mmCIF file of C-alpha atoms in Angstrom:
data_model
loop_
_atom_site.group_PDB
_atom_site.id
_atom_site.type_symbol
_atom_site.label_atom_id
_atom_site.label_comp_id
_atom_site.label_asym_id
_atom_site.label_seq_id
_atom_site.Cartn_x
_atom_site.Cartn_y
_atom_site.Cartn_z
ATOM 1 C CA VAL N 12 -9.642 -23.741 -9.327
ATOM 2 C CA GLN N 13 -8.532 -20.271 -10.262
ATOM 3 C CA LEU N 14 -8.879 -17.463 -7.760
ATOM 4 C CA VAL N 15 -8.792 -13.745 -8.519
ATOM 5 C CA GLU N 16 -8.617 -11.188 -5.736
ATOM 6 C CA SER N 17 -9.617 -7.569 -6.017
ATOM 7 C CA GLY N 18 -10.517 -4.634 -3.817
ATOM 8 C CA GLY N 19 -7.169 -3.748 -2.326
ATOM 9 C CA GLY N 20 -5.884 -0.216 -2.275
ATOM 10 C CA SER N 21 -4.345 2.575 -0.267
ATOM 11 C CA VAL N 22 -6.409 3.896 2.606
ATOM 12 C CA GLN N 23 -5.943 5.932 5.731
ATOM 13 C CA ALA N 24 -5.998 4.375 9.151
ATOM 14 C CA GLY N 25 -9.512 3.940 10.438
ATOM 15 C CA GLY N 26 -10.932 3.292 7.011
ATOM 16 C CA SER N 27 -12.457 0.154 5.548
ATOM 17 C CA LEU N 28 -11.956 -2.068 2.554
ATOM 18 C CA ARG N 29 -13.877 -4.938 1.050
ATOM 19 C CA LEU N 30 -11.791 -7.564 -0.684
ATOM 20 C CA THR N 31 -13.312 -9.916 -3.212
ATOM 21 C CA CYS N 32 -12.172 -13.387 -4.230
ATOM 22 C CA ALA N 33 -13.780 -14.718 -7.385
ATOM 23 C CA ALA N 34 -13.363 -18.433 -7.929
ATOM 24 C CA SER N 35 -13.592 -20.148 -11.306
ATOM 25 C CA ASN N 36 -15.738 -22.753 -9.600
ATOM 26 C CA PHE N 37 -16.918 -23.356 -6.082
ATOM 27 C CA ILE N 38 -15.861 -26.518 -4.328
ATOM 28 C CA SER N 39 -18.581 -27.491 -1.923
ATOM 29 C CA SER N 40 -17.744 -28.606 1.591
ATOM 30 C CA SER N 41 -14.322 -27.068 1.438
ATOM 31 C CA CYS N 42 -12.394 -24.343 3.164
ATOM 32 C CA MET N 43 -11.738 -20.955 1.624
ATOM 33 C CA GLY N 44 -9.680 -18.386 3.390
ATOM 34 C CA TRP N 45 -7.944 -15.059 3.365
ATOM 35 C CA PHE N 46 -4.291 -14.730 4.235
ATOM 36 C CA ARG N 47 -1.900 -11.818 4.410
ATOM 37 C CA GLN N 48 1.809 -11.372 4.137
ATOM 38 C CA ALA N 49 3.585 -8.213 5.190
ATOM 39 C CA PRO N 50 7.107 -7.422 3.969
ATOM 40 C CA GLY N 51 9.644 -9.500 5.846
ATOM 41 C CA LYS N 52 6.993 -11.551 7.617
ATOM 42 C CA GLU N 53 5.502 -14.969 7.156
ATOM 43 C CA ARG N 54 2.142 -15.478 5.566
ATOM 44 C CA GLU N 55 -0.625 -15.645 8.148
ATOM 45 C CA GLY N 56 -4.219 -16.652 7.929
ATOM 46 C CA VAL N 57 -6.796 -14.098 8.989
ATOM 47 C CA ALA N 58 -10.190 -15.631 8.194
ATOM 48 C CA SER N 59 -11.660 -18.829 6.804
ATOM 49 C CA ILE N 60 -15.081 -20.042 5.788
ATOM 50 C CA TYR N 61 -16.442 -23.507 5.063
ATOM 51 C CA THR N 62 -18.303 -23.343 1.779
ATOM 52 C CA GLY N 63 -21.992 -24.068 1.906
ATOM 53 C CA THR N 64 -22.178 -23.365 5.642
ATOM 54 C CA ASP N 65 -22.138 -20.430 8.017
ATOM 55 C CA ARG N 66 -19.023 -21.673 9.729
ATOM 56 C CA THR N 67 -16.389 -18.961 9.879
ATOM 57 C CA TYR N 68 -13.067 -18.805 11.668
ATOM 58 C CA TYR N 69 -10.888 -15.825 12.529
ATOM 59 C CA ALA N 70 -7.398 -15.267 13.772
ATOM 60 C CA ASP N 71 -7.471 -13.736 17.232
ATOM 61 C CA SER N 72 -5.627 -10.679 15.977
ATOM 62 C CA VAL N 73 -8.469 -9.661 13.644
ATOM 63 C CA LYS N 74 -11.598 -10.686 15.519
ATOM 64 C CA GLY N 75 -14.077 -7.870 15.646
ATOM 65 C CA ARG N 76 -12.535 -6.005 12.689
ATOM 66 C CA PHE N 77 -12.594 -8.544 9.862
ATOM 67 C CA ALA N 78 -15.619 -10.316 8.442
ATOM 68 C CA ILE N 79 -15.701 -13.112 5.878
ATOM 69 C CA TRP N 80 -18.712 -14.324 3.977
ATOM 70 C CA GLN N 81 -19.558 -16.113 0.754
ATOM 71 C CA ASP N 82 -21.926 -15.855 -2.154
ATOM 72 C CA ASN N 83 -22.234 -19.372 -3.486
ATOM 73 C CA ALA N 84 -24.210 -18.310 -6.535
ATOM 74 C CA LYS N 85 -21.346 -16.058 -7.592
ATOM 75 C CA ALA N 86 -18.584 -18.407 -6.429
ATOM 76 C CA THR N 87 -17.202 -15.467 -4.486
ATOM 77 C CA VAL N 88 -15.815 -14.961 -1.024
ATOM 78 C CA TYR N 89 -15.517 -11.531 0.551
ATOM 79 C CA LEU N 90 -13.409 -10.058 3.315
ATOM 80 C CA GLU N 91 -14.498 -6.827 4.962
ATOM 81 C CA ILE N 92 -11.736 -5.081 6.866
ATOM 82 C CA ASN N 93 -12.769 -2.297 9.224
ATOM 83 C CA TYR N 94 -10.816 0.146 11.375
ATOM 84 C CA LEU N 95 -7.739 -0.412 9.274
ATOM 85 C CA ARG N 96 -4.392 0.034 10.973
ATOM 86 C CA PRO N 97 -0.952 0.664 9.463
ATOM 87 C CA GLU N 98 0.064 -2.798 10.646
ATOM 88 C CA ASP N 99 -2.612 -4.271 8.362
ATOM 89 C CA THR N 100 -0.455 -3.256 5.394
ATOM 90 C CA ALA N 101 0.187 -6.461 3.483
ATOM 91 C CA MET N 102 -0.500 -8.438 0.365
ATOM 92 C CA PHE N 103 -3.789 -10.247 0.905
ATOM 93 C CA TYR N 104 -4.312 -13.638 -0.709
ATOM 94 C CA CYS N 105 -7.348 -15.802 -1.192
ATOM 95 C CA ALA N 106 -7.023 -19.564 -1.047
ATOM 96 C CA ALA N 107 -9.264 -22.578 -1.497
ATOM 97 C CA ASP N 108 -8.862 -26.145 -0.421
ATOM 98 C CA ARG N 109 -9.988 -29.560 -1.525
ATOM 99 C CA PRO N 110 -13.110 -30.958 0.082
ATOM 100 C CA TRP N 111 -13.409 -32.303 3.587
ATOM 101 C CA ARG N 112 -10.194 -30.906 4.957
ATOM 102 C CA ARG N 113 -10.007 -29.041 8.249
ATOM 103 C CA CYS N 114 -10.875 -25.378 7.995
ATOM 104 C CA SER N 115 -8.809 -22.957 10.042
ATOM 105 C CA PRO N 116 -6.863 -19.727 9.495
ATOM 106 C CA MET N 117 -3.971 -21.601 11.094
ATOM 107 C CA ARG N 118 -3.608 -23.764 8.002
ATOM 108 C CA THR N 119 -1.542 -22.236 5.221
ATOM 109 C CA ASP N 120 -1.304 -25.386 3.120
ATOM 110 C CA LEU N 121 -4.477 -24.893 1.118
ATOM 111 C CA ALA N 122 -4.450 -26.269 -2.390
ATOM 112 C CA PHE N 123 -5.266 -23.259 -4.565
ATOM 113 C CA TRP N 124 -4.080 -19.657 -4.308
ATOM 114 C CA GLY N 125 -4.738 -16.359 -5.997
ATOM 115 C CA GLN N 126 -2.158 -13.776 -6.965
ATOM 116 C CA GLY N 127 -3.006 -11.377 -4.172
ATOM 117 C CA THR N 128 -4.228 -7.840 -3.764
ATOM 118 C CA GLN N 129 -2.227 -5.159 -1.966
ATOM 119 C CA VAL N 130 -3.588 -3.306 1.039
ATOM 120 C CA THR N 131 -1.656 -0.272 2.209
ATOM 121 C CA VAL N 132 -2.726 1.691 5.262
ATOM 122 C CA SER N 133 -1.251 5.070 6.056
ATOM 123 C CA SER N 134 -1.325 6.726 9.449
#
């Protein structure tokens, strides 16, 4: 599976961005997620979704500001980020897993990863 992220950019605090993850093929009954890594920090999961279902999972730190959803027909997963803060500045990555594995933003050992898209938030 190849994953290509897009939609990052430089925005002012309080703004919004919609990130897109286009997959070469959708793996049904599997976890797809968005992760971020800020300079000098470990990669952290922010949101996950189980393909073919409405089951979504969010890190506590982003609940209420981030939204993840999927378009199965387009093999695409989206991440809407609202009320951006300078501390959201990071490289955002999309990842996909093999079928039937646990889906959680806490898992960073997913099987397939994109190259990332940069989000920079200025105050």
